[in-house]
XYZ file of C-alpha atoms in Angstrom:
658
model
C 255.146 71.929 25.749
C 257.213 70.299 28.495
C 255.500 67.885 30.805
C 253.921 69.462 33.831
C 256.037 69.383 37.000
C 254.038 68.066 39.948
C 255.340 66.534 43.177
C 258.852 67.415 42.161
C 258.896 65.411 38.903
C 257.847 65.798 35.274
C 254.818 63.883 34.033
C 253.822 62.779 30.550
C 251.093 65.394 30.391
C 251.147 69.129 29.788
C 249.146 71.925 31.414
C 247.055 72.321 28.244
C 246.112 68.638 28.151
C 243.373 68.923 30.813
C 240.696 70.547 28.665
C 239.067 67.355 27.452
C 239.392 65.143 30.553
C 238.389 68.080 32.711
C 235.382 68.887 30.605
C 234.259 65.271 30.618
C 234.489 65.013 34.399
C 232.823 68.413 34.743
C 229.844 67.121 32.753
C 229.585 63.995 34.990
C 229.884 66.028 38.177
C 227.289 68.582 37.020
C 224.722 65.916 36.218
C 225.528 64.198 39.496
C 225.080 67.444 41.458
C 221.784 68.242 39.776
C 220.338 64.788 40.505
C 221.489 65.010 44.143
C 219.998 68.459 44.474
C 216.654 67.353 43.070
C 216.625 64.341 45.460
C 217.466 66.531 48.457
C 214.925 69.196 47.494
C 212.052 66.740 46.990
C 212.733 64.800 50.223
C 213.927 67.604 52.518
C 212.364 67.105 55.976
C 210.805 63.783 54.944
C 213.688 61.339 55.423
C 211.628 59.061 57.672
C 213.697 55.951 57.413
C 216.015 54.510 60.057
C 219.053 56.511 58.958
C 217.154 59.576 57.817
C 219.200 62.120 59.728
C 222.400 60.460 58.591
C 221.210 60.529 55.027
C 220.248 64.231 55.287
C 223.723 65.166 56.463
C 225.317 62.929 53.870
C 223.501 64.653 51.007
C 224.238 68.140 52.288
C 227.944 67.490 52.553
C 227.898 65.704 49.185
C 226.282 68.771 47.530
C 228.897 71.062 49.017
C 231.762 68.723 48.065
C 230.457 68.379 44.500
C 230.046 72.139 44.211
C 233.680 72.704 45.252
C 234.869 70.008 42.823
C 232.807 71.528 39.987
C 234.225 75.022 40.639
C 237.739 73.553 40.681
C 237.140 71.696 37.395
C 235.752 74.868 35.798
C 238.942 76.646 36.721
C 241.116 73.784 35.425
C 239.285 73.633 32.082
C 239.360 77.401 31.658
C 243.037 77.797 32.561
C 244.127 74.773 30.523
C 242.438 76.268 27.457
C 244.400 79.482 27.683
C 247.581 80.331 25.813
C 249.212 78.215 23.190
C 251.647 75.311 23.089
C 254.476 77.837 22.818
C 253.049 80.273 25.346
C 252.144 78.740 28.724
C 252.119 82.037 30.548
C 248.288 82.092 31.128
C 248.567 78.576 32.603
C 251.055 79.257 35.351
C 248.466 78.567 38.043
C 247.716 75.042 36.721
C 249.960 73.121 39.174
C 248.184 74.799 42.125
C 244.797 73.800 40.687
C 246.053 70.255 40.181
C 247.154 70.103 43.839
C 243.739 71.398 44.935
C 241.917 68.865 42.799
C 244.137 66.073 44.159
C 243.349 67.129 47.728
C 239.595 66.936 47.033
C 239.943 63.199 46.279
C 240.520 62.522 49.990
C 237.179 63.822 51.339
C 235.472 62.203 48.322
C 237.075 58.892 49.223
C 235.923 59.220 52.853
C 232.398 60.178 51.814
C 232.216 57.243 49.393
C 233.094 54.932 52.271
C 230.467 56.549 54.517
C 227.871 56.197 51.785
C 228.692 52.496 51.450
C 228.334 52.065 55.246
C 224.942 53.825 55.217
C 223.623 51.654 52.363
C 224.661 48.469 54.147
C 223.610 49.347 57.747
C 221.183 52.293 57.889
C 219.060 52.204 54.734
C 216.276 50.009 56.149
C 212.858 51.545 55.499
C 214.165 54.272 53.134
C 212.565 54.837 49.754
C 214.177 53.049 46.780
C 214.933 56.381 45.102
C 216.974 57.514 48.111
C 218.872 54.254 48.422
C 219.437 54.158 44.645
C 220.768 57.728 44.636
C 223.293 56.948 47.372
C 224.342 53.759 45.685
C 224.834 55.665 42.444
C 226.882 58.286 44.205
C 229.087 55.690 45.844
C 229.603 53.737 42.609
C 230.378 56.945 40.677
C 232.894 58.004 43.271
C 234.706 54.682 43.113
C 234.695 54.712 39.312
C 236.188 58.232 39.228
C 238.740 57.348 41.874
C 239.766 54.268 39.950
C 239.936 56.265 36.721
C 242.204 58.756 38.479
C 244.553 55.938 39.502
C 244.634 54.557 35.978
C 245.235 58.065 34.586
C 248.185 58.592 36.934
C 249.702 55.335 35.756
C 249.206 56.346 32.110
C 250.859 59.754 32.420
C 253.567 58.589 34.799
C 256.988 59.115 33.263
C 259.641 56.803 34.734
C 262.260 59.251 33.533
C 260.558 62.285 35.073
C 262.988 62.493 37.966
C 265.950 62.072 35.614
C 265.406 65.420 33.852
C 267.041 67.934 36.120
C 266.155 71.550 35.795
C 267.874 74.717 36.935
C 267.094 77.238 39.587
C 264.422 79.516 38.196
C 265.823 82.600 39.950
C 269.370 82.031 38.686
C 270.682 84.573 36.117
C 270.560 83.334 32.555
C 274.295 83.441 32.232
C 274.726 81.252 35.278
C 272.263 78.622 34.047
C 274.416 77.298 31.183
C 276.638 74.397 31.975
C 279.908 73.830 30.297
C 279.656 71.765 27.143
C 281.308 68.733 28.785
C 278.871 68.818 31.718
C 275.884 69.182 29.419
C 277.079 66.333 27.227
C 277.665 64.136 30.257
C 274.193 64.961 31.580
C 272.600 64.136 28.265
C 274.552 60.884 28.045
C 273.399 59.884 31.542
C 269.782 60.629 30.736
C 270.042 58.731 27.436
C 271.541 55.734 29.256
C 268.734 55.673 31.810
C 266.100 56.056 29.078
C 267.673 53.181 27.096
C 267.457 50.923 30.133
C 263.812 51.821 30.691
C 262.916 51.111 27.027
C 264.933 47.878 27.013
C 262.982 46.719 30.089
C 259.715 47.598 28.313
C 260.744 45.597 25.247
C 261.688 42.590 27.352
C 258.358 42.729 29.136
C 256.444 43.119 25.837
C 258.398 40.287 24.220
C 258.522 38.007 27.296
C 257.208 35.108 25.202
C 260.195 35.270 22.873
C 263.447 33.391 23.558
C 266.061 35.590 25.218
C 269.003 34.659 23.010
C 271.870 36.841 21.899
C 270.060 38.066 18.767
C 267.053 39.215 20.777
C 269.140 40.851 23.460
C 271.164 42.712 20.803
C 267.965 43.782 19.056
C 266.377 44.992 22.307
C 269.451 47.071 23.085
C 269.679 48.561 19.595
C 265.955 49.422 19.425
C 266.019 50.885 22.932
C 268.932 53.153 21.940
C 267.034 54.454 18.935
C 263.651 54.928 20.624
C 264.984 56.497 23.805
C 267.108 59.017 21.898
C 264.471 60.103 19.389
C 262.495 62.568 21.521
C 264.927 62.799 24.478
C 266.286 66.133 23.321
C 262.848 67.726 22.986
C 260.188 69.029 25.419
C 257.271 67.187 23.870
C 254.438 65.192 25.428
C 252.283 62.733 23.401
C 249.517 65.298 22.850
C 252.035 67.713 21.302
C 253.051 65.009 18.828
C 249.410 64.380 17.959
C 248.794 68.109 17.446
C 251.937 68.410 15.322
C 250.919 65.437 13.128
C 247.462 66.981 12.597
C 249.055 70.296 11.587
C 251.525 68.596 9.279
C 248.827 66.644 7.504
C 246.768 69.764 6.851
C 249.825 71.700 5.780
C 250.802 68.918 3.313
C 247.226 68.939 1.947
C 247.369 72.708 1.401
C 250.656 72.388 -0.419
C 249.286 69.529 -2.528
C 246.262 71.607 -3.562
C 248.485 74.473 -4.625
C 250.988 72.309 -6.497
C 250.958 72.184 -10.285
C 250.257 68.714 -11.693
C 253.466 66.781 -12.263
C 254.348 65.733 -15.754
C 253.740 62.016 -16.182
C 256.701 60.214 -17.713
C 256.078 57.316 -20.046
C 259.414 55.721 -19.324
C 261.843 55.277 -16.469
C 264.193 58.302 -16.260
C 267.037 56.088 -15.009
C 266.837 53.421 -17.696
C 268.646 53.588 -21.070
C 265.698 51.695 -22.642
C 262.329 53.442 -22.901
C 260.210 50.660 -21.436
C 256.525 50.895 -21.923
C 254.816 51.795 -18.652
C 251.958 49.420 -19.227
C 254.350 46.510 -19.705
C 256.112 47.275 -16.449
C 252.762 47.582 -14.621
C 251.737 44.162 -15.921
C 254.950 42.642 -14.641
C 254.551 44.407 -11.294
C 250.952 43.174 -10.937
C 251.942 39.626 -11.859
C 254.793 39.359 -9.328
C 252.919 41.214 -6.609
C 250.545 38.240 -6.268
C 253.545 36.089 -5.283
C 254.737 38.685 -2.776
C 251.253 38.769 -1.236
C 251.008 35.002 -1.192
C 254.205 34.817 0.918
C 252.121 36.032 3.902
C 250.374 32.636 3.966
C 246.932 31.896 5.305
C 246.465 35.022 7.515
C 246.413 37.392 4.520
C 244.435 34.904 2.414
C 241.678 34.677 5.028
C 241.769 38.441 5.552
C 241.350 39.053 1.837
C 238.633 36.375 1.482
C 236.686 36.617 4.724
C 233.614 34.680 3.457
C 235.269 31.804 1.599
C 238.890 31.694 2.897
C 238.384 29.242 5.736
C 236.309 26.917 3.548
C 238.886 26.805 0.752
C 241.783 26.106 3.153
C 240.123 23.727 5.572
C 240.434 20.655 3.339
C 244.243 20.716 3.031
C 245.347 22.479 6.213
C 246.158 19.303 8.084
C 247.656 17.468 5.108
C 251.418 17.061 5.186
C 253.329 17.690 1.947
C 256.851 16.958 3.161
C 256.584 13.315 2.198
C 255.677 14.182 -1.393
C 257.988 17.127 -2.015
C 261.309 18.297 -0.620
C 259.852 21.289 1.251
C 260.940 22.800 4.528
C 258.500 24.753 6.660
C 257.643 26.116 10.012
C 254.441 25.587 11.966
C 251.160 24.873 10.137
C 252.860 24.586 6.759
C 249.742 22.881 5.393
C 247.586 26.002 5.770
C 250.332 28.279 4.523
C 251.143 26.057 1.561
C 247.474 25.691 0.573
C 246.927 29.447 0.709
C 249.971 29.980 -1.526
C 248.638 27.481 -4.033
C 245.228 29.201 -3.992
C 246.796 32.702 -4.387
C 249.309 31.941 -7.104
C 247.663 29.226 -9.148
C 250.892 27.150 -9.153
C 251.039 23.406 -8.786
C 252.724 21.401 -6.012
C 255.513 20.379 -8.316
C 256.377 24.026 -9.081
C 257.766 24.671 -5.572
C 261.410 24.126 -4.844
C 261.566 25.313 -1.192
C 259.182 26.837 1.332
C 260.288 28.065 4.711
C 258.072 29.631 7.342
C 260.834 29.574 9.928
C 260.596 32.938 11.686
C 263.052 34.477 14.137
C 264.459 37.940 14.510
C 266.513 38.671 11.373
C 265.237 35.409 9.881
C 262.074 35.802 7.817
C 260.006 33.316 5.793
C 260.414 32.903 2.014
C 259.730 30.427 -0.719
C 261.242 29.475 -4.081
C 259.074 28.379 -6.984
C 259.051 28.058 -10.758
C 256.892 30.626 -12.555
C 256.321 29.016 -15.937
C 254.186 31.889 -17.247
C 257.101 34.328 -16.985
C 259.809 31.636 -17.246
C 261.361 32.656 -13.944
C 262.818 31.080 -10.830
C 260.902 33.125 -8.286
C 262.065 33.974 -4.746
C 259.285 35.571 -2.706
C 260.056 37.037 0.737
C 257.384 37.618 3.338
C 256.805 40.997 4.930
C 256.053 41.930 8.536
C 253.560 39.537 10.169
C 254.915 38.699 13.626
C 256.422 40.381 16.657
C 259.797 39.052 15.580
C 259.385 40.775 12.247
C 258.556 44.022 14.051
C 261.842 43.750 15.975
C 263.636 43.239 12.691
C 261.936 46.341 11.280
C 262.873 48.424 14.320
C 266.575 47.488 14.108
C 266.964 50.540 11.926
C 270.625 51.426 12.393
C 272.962 51.548 9.406
C 275.109 48.500 8.748
C 277.934 47.976 6.311
C 276.978 46.022 3.213
C 279.697 44.396 1.176
C 278.805 44.388 -2.508
C 281.057 42.587 -4.942
C 282.343 44.870 -7.705
C 281.426 48.120 -5.874
C 284.199 50.275 -4.547
C 283.644 52.252 -1.350
C 281.441 51.545 1.611
C 277.732 50.743 1.202
C 275.204 50.967 4.007
C 271.784 49.413 4.586
C 269.118 49.054 7.244
C 270.541 46.667 9.871
C 267.495 44.430 10.370
C 266.781 44.160 6.632
C 270.441 43.559 5.820
C 270.614 40.702 8.352
C 267.457 39.160 6.904
C 268.812 39.391 3.373
C 272.051 37.666 4.416
C 270.068 34.909 6.088
C 268.086 34.174 2.907
C 271.241 34.504 0.763
C 272.996 31.800 2.809
C 270.002 29.486 2.546
C 269.740 29.995 -1.228
C 273.419 29.609 -1.958
C 274.919 27.404 0.743
C 271.995 24.974 0.851
C 271.930 24.710 -2.956
C 268.339 25.865 -3.332
C 269.018 28.035 -6.359
C 271.227 25.412 -7.906
C 268.415 22.888 -7.558
C 265.993 25.321 -9.193
C 268.232 26.117 -12.166
C 269.038 22.414 -12.649
C 265.340 21.914 -13.286
C 264.899 25.051 -15.432
C 268.334 26.262 -16.634
C 266.883 28.651 -19.203
C 264.794 30.554 -16.638
C 265.811 33.919 -15.220
C 265.867 34.773 -11.503
C 263.209 37.119 -10.058
C 263.060 38.225 -6.428
C 259.943 39.844 -4.999
C 258.589 40.896 -1.657
C 256.426 43.451 0.136
C 257.253 45.745 3.069
C 260.025 44.125 5.124
C 260.188 41.465 2.416
C 260.665 44.174 -0.171
C 263.718 45.561 1.618
C 265.183 42.082 2.071
C 264.442 41.220 -1.596
C 266.171 44.401 -2.787
C 269.335 43.691 -0.820
C 269.190 40.029 -1.802
C 269.133 41.127 -5.432
C 272.262 43.219 -4.809
C 274.021 40.265 -3.235
C 273.097 37.880 -6.080
C 273.633 40.325 -8.960
C 277.159 39.231 -9.666
C 276.108 35.616 -10.277
C 272.717 36.403 -11.859
C 273.062 39.427 -14.151
C 269.423 39.242 -15.286
C 268.447 40.463 -11.820
C 268.962 44.038 -13.031
C 265.473 43.823 -14.486
C 264.169 40.943 -12.407
C 263.511 42.301 -8.909
C 260.055 43.601 -8.026
C 259.583 45.015 -4.567
C 256.611 46.820 -3.056
C 256.059 49.292 -0.209
C 259.574 49.080 1.152
C 260.214 49.783 4.793
C 262.953 52.401 4.872
C 261.314 54.488 2.202
C 258.308 53.312 0.346
C 256.366 53.115 -2.840
C 252.648 53.685 -3.221
C 252.365 56.755 -1.045
C 253.944 55.646 2.222
C 257.374 56.354 3.706
C 258.496 54.576 6.833
C 261.462 53.880 9.111
C 264.318 55.808 7.580
C 265.934 57.378 10.627
C 267.008 60.535 8.816
C 263.448 60.840 7.531
C 262.108 60.415 11.013
C 264.550 63.028 12.278
C 263.275 65.374 9.557
C 259.709 64.608 10.607
C 260.547 65.443 14.221
C 262.112 68.739 13.144
C 259.154 69.727 10.973
C 256.724 68.649 13.718
C 258.519 70.842 16.254
C 258.501 73.784 13.920
C 254.742 73.407 13.234
C 253.967 73.182 16.966
C 256.216 76.136 17.738
C 254.722 78.371 15.054
C 251.074 77.622 15.732
C 249.251 80.411 17.593
C 246.076 78.512 18.545
C 245.442 76.478 21.722
C 246.147 72.782 21.527
C 242.570 71.721 22.188
C 241.406 73.642 19.078
C 244.143 72.073 17.025
C 243.118 68.565 18.126
C 239.405 69.169 17.663
C 239.799 70.552 14.183
C 242.326 67.812 13.322
C 239.913 65.050 14.338
C 237.101 66.666 12.376
C 239.332 67.092 9.334
C 240.506 63.445 9.425
C 236.993 62.100 9.793
C 234.902 64.402 7.639
C 237.342 66.435 5.542
C 236.779 70.112 4.846
C 239.206 72.946 4.448
C 242.607 72.678 6.138
C 242.817 75.067 9.051
C 244.680 78.274 8.232
C 247.217 77.959 11.022
C 250.246 80.222 10.663
C 253.386 78.524 9.395
C 255.676 81.540 9.700
C 257.123 83.183 12.760
C 255.002 86.355 12.413
C 256.385 88.964 14.771
C 258.253 86.555 17.032
C 262.009 86.494 17.046
C 263.582 83.531 15.296
C 265.994 83.202 18.217
C 263.070 81.910 20.270
C 263.118 78.681 18.283
C 266.689 77.993 19.266
C 265.492 77.607 22.865
C 263.290 74.840 24.233
C 259.563 75.243 23.977
C 258.105 77.686 26.503
C 261.515 79.184 26.997
C 262.282 76.746 29.821
C 266.052 76.394 30.247
C 266.219 72.631 30.239
C 269.786 71.408 30.535
C 269.134 68.569 28.173
C 267.906 70.621 25.256
C 269.949 73.812 25.440
C 272.512 72.186 23.198
C 270.032 70.116 21.194
C 270.601 70.124 17.430
C 266.877 69.668 17.010
C 266.014 73.061 18.467
C 269.069 74.822 17.005
C 268.001 73.812 13.505
C 264.405 75.047 13.776
C 265.176 78.611 12.714
C 266.393 77.352 9.338
C 264.576 75.496 6.623
C 267.649 73.450 5.923
C 268.299 70.080 7.451
C 270.427 69.937 10.600
C 274.037 70.586 9.844
C 275.259 67.580 11.821
C 273.073 64.570 10.925
C 273.600 61.627 13.273
C 272.458 58.953 10.805
C 273.325 58.261 7.191
C 270.454 58.760 4.717
C 269.058 55.638 3.059
C 267.377 55.591 -0.312
C 265.040 53.157 -2.066
C 266.988 51.052 -4.571
C 266.277 50.622 -8.259
C 263.678 52.333 -10.436
C 260.607 53.576 -8.631
C 257.078 53.205 -9.974
C 254.864 55.492 -7.931
C 251.111 54.765 -7.736
C 248.695 57.174 -6.170
C 244.952 57.595 -6.090
C 243.742 60.118 -8.614
C 240.953 62.511 -7.786
C 239.649 63.935 -4.473
C 241.270 62.796 -1.261
C 237.849 61.891 0.181
C 234.985 60.345 -1.730
C 231.551 58.941 -0.905
C 231.039 55.209 -0.552
C 229.786 54.596 -4.088
C 232.492 56.533 -5.862
C 235.117 54.668 -7.791
C 238.820 54.639 -7.085
C 241.026 55.854 -9.895
C 244.763 55.267 -9.846
C 247.664 57.127 -11.420
C 251.071 55.551 -12.164
C 254.254 57.358 -13.022
C 257.991 56.904 -12.821
C 259.598 58.703 -9.925
C 262.966 58.940 -8.182
C 264.303 58.839 -4.638
C 264.147 62.600 -4.172
C 260.340 62.376 -4.015
C 260.522 60.120 -0.940
C 262.763 62.137 1.353
C 259.991 63.341 3.636
C 257.470 61.387 5.665
C 253.910 62.005 4.441
C 251.187 62.089 7.067
C 247.948 60.364 6.165
C 245.231 58.596 8.198
C 245.341 55.814 5.586
C 249.102 55.172 5.851
C 248.662 51.672 7.303
C 245.731 50.743 5.063
C 247.549 51.886 1.932
C 250.583 49.783 2.961
C 248.612 46.541 3.083
C 249.653 44.054 0.373
C 246.103 43.374 -0.780
C 245.546 47.099 -1.386
C 248.764 47.308 -3.438
C 247.749 44.243 -5.445
C 244.255 45.678 -6.113
C 245.801 48.962 -7.266
C 248.157 47.251 -9.694
C 245.432 44.989 -11.106
C 243.156 47.988 -11.516
C 245.808 49.813 -13.458
C 246.426 46.818 -15.736
C 242.681 46.308 -16.090
C 242.987 42.731 -14.957
C 240.565 43.324 -12.088
C 238.859 46.733 -11.859
C 238.668 47.775 -8.239
C 236.141 50.059 -6.580
C 236.136 51.356 -3.015
C 232.511 50.271 -2.564
C 230.082 48.366 -4.816
C 228.950 50.699 -7.544
C 226.135 50.672 -10.060
C 228.139 52.782 -12.500
C 228.719 51.045 -15.809
C 231.985 52.768 -16.705
C 234.260 50.527 -14.711
C 237.431 51.416 -16.590
C 238.137 54.858 -15.151
C 241.711 54.042 -14.248
C 244.374 56.257 -15.678
C 248.084 55.786 -16.183
């Protein structure tokens, strides 16, 4: 629902978000009141210390103040739990209760000060229990007051005053602005939001050099982030509730879906390659893609022995022995690559760990086992890489021999061009093929490196025809393999639309959605049977902002206007991007949740880009995206290294299926 309007501005919190914080404070206040009441009852008339009368009055007023606060919190929790995200009618009194609760902080502040004065000046001769109780009350008051200040800072929306509303008593026909006025208002709000997000990015990345590339990236990312939810009435808790609903809905659909037919060959290839052969190639080249991450991933994957294996060579310089170029701590990175790949020093042509925005590390080596000149591109590992990932606008990509305009992810496209210039202009590839002219070229990478490797293969295809079957990329960023889809703007727009529809259609209070969602993610169970249809409500309701509020910014929002249809919005603002090449999709086979000693079984099949048009919600999205997990899955499928979730005593270790 829209953020609550308090003190003349919107906040990043809704009226149904106060159930959990209110219940927690209510519990603290109730315990506090009971302890104070027991102390007062047991010592009534027997406060014989120097400030006994003062203490008696202090406790009486404290009991009354706590009782009023407890009653107010009970009302806040009860009212906040009423209605649904779509129906805030039962919560109309929430702003008044918030004002009342805010006013009660002033006498509490005064009483906390008086309690501190009594402890310091008038507690001589009093019993330790009495002094301890007052000290506890004072400390608790200050902690709660400080928590309130922190909470206000967290839910403060710097754009709250930039979202103008309309007069509530104005006729509906008079509330609509002309299209030009509405567009101008939306443009102004978007501009202000972009400035706020750009300032946040500059503050977050204050340690980075403020050159032209970084300034352009900050501006581009701020434009995308600020505009994503600007035309909606959502607060963060609404997004969390929508994601929980979407995950359960996807699980229900998955349980009802008929098993897909497993293809033994790639549907887009004229040659019926054997799936096992392709998996072996993928597993082999994935180790080079994982090695490109250097020592951080090596230590993460080998927590007990990683430091010991790397410590001997970390400080040793290799530039004098081999013509290698690197960034900081090349010794550790180089040693980890040697340990991960099994190659020799002489097999490396070029290593670069230079890292800036749009400029990502890579290395070139000779893979004698597969007779390949190998280019491995590193994935996301630094803040600069994150900025490259988030530069997600479309950019023109010139491809030799292809008519028409091609588009690609801006950050990935820039990174691919950077590596292309290094390989071609600096003669790195020429040097490699002078050493091994009969070898073929293979490009590999994971995540951000996968996207850059794919575009790099497109750029080099005209001069290296064998690249048609020599590029292996894993878990790409715009749309991904291995069960994760990320960072395609049209996909994120589709996710926003589906999230809005789930939130709008749900007829249960938000706190129940969040409680069941947390339980479901942690312990599993049956997906909640929330309604996904409009029931008896009119579909026209979904063309209006949530709660029926006539927000000027969203009346003409394509997001809301498209909710009543299952089709995508008729006027997409971003071009769709698709994963390149043939897609080998690997998923876990069997139940979604298993006990610690159960064994992971994987399933591999050929797929196509239509299977990756929607973002899938999963609590393991980040974990499944990790390069070591992908490598373990591939090795398990090729039976090179059977992989179990936890140590198992089961003897049948080859339960993997293809």
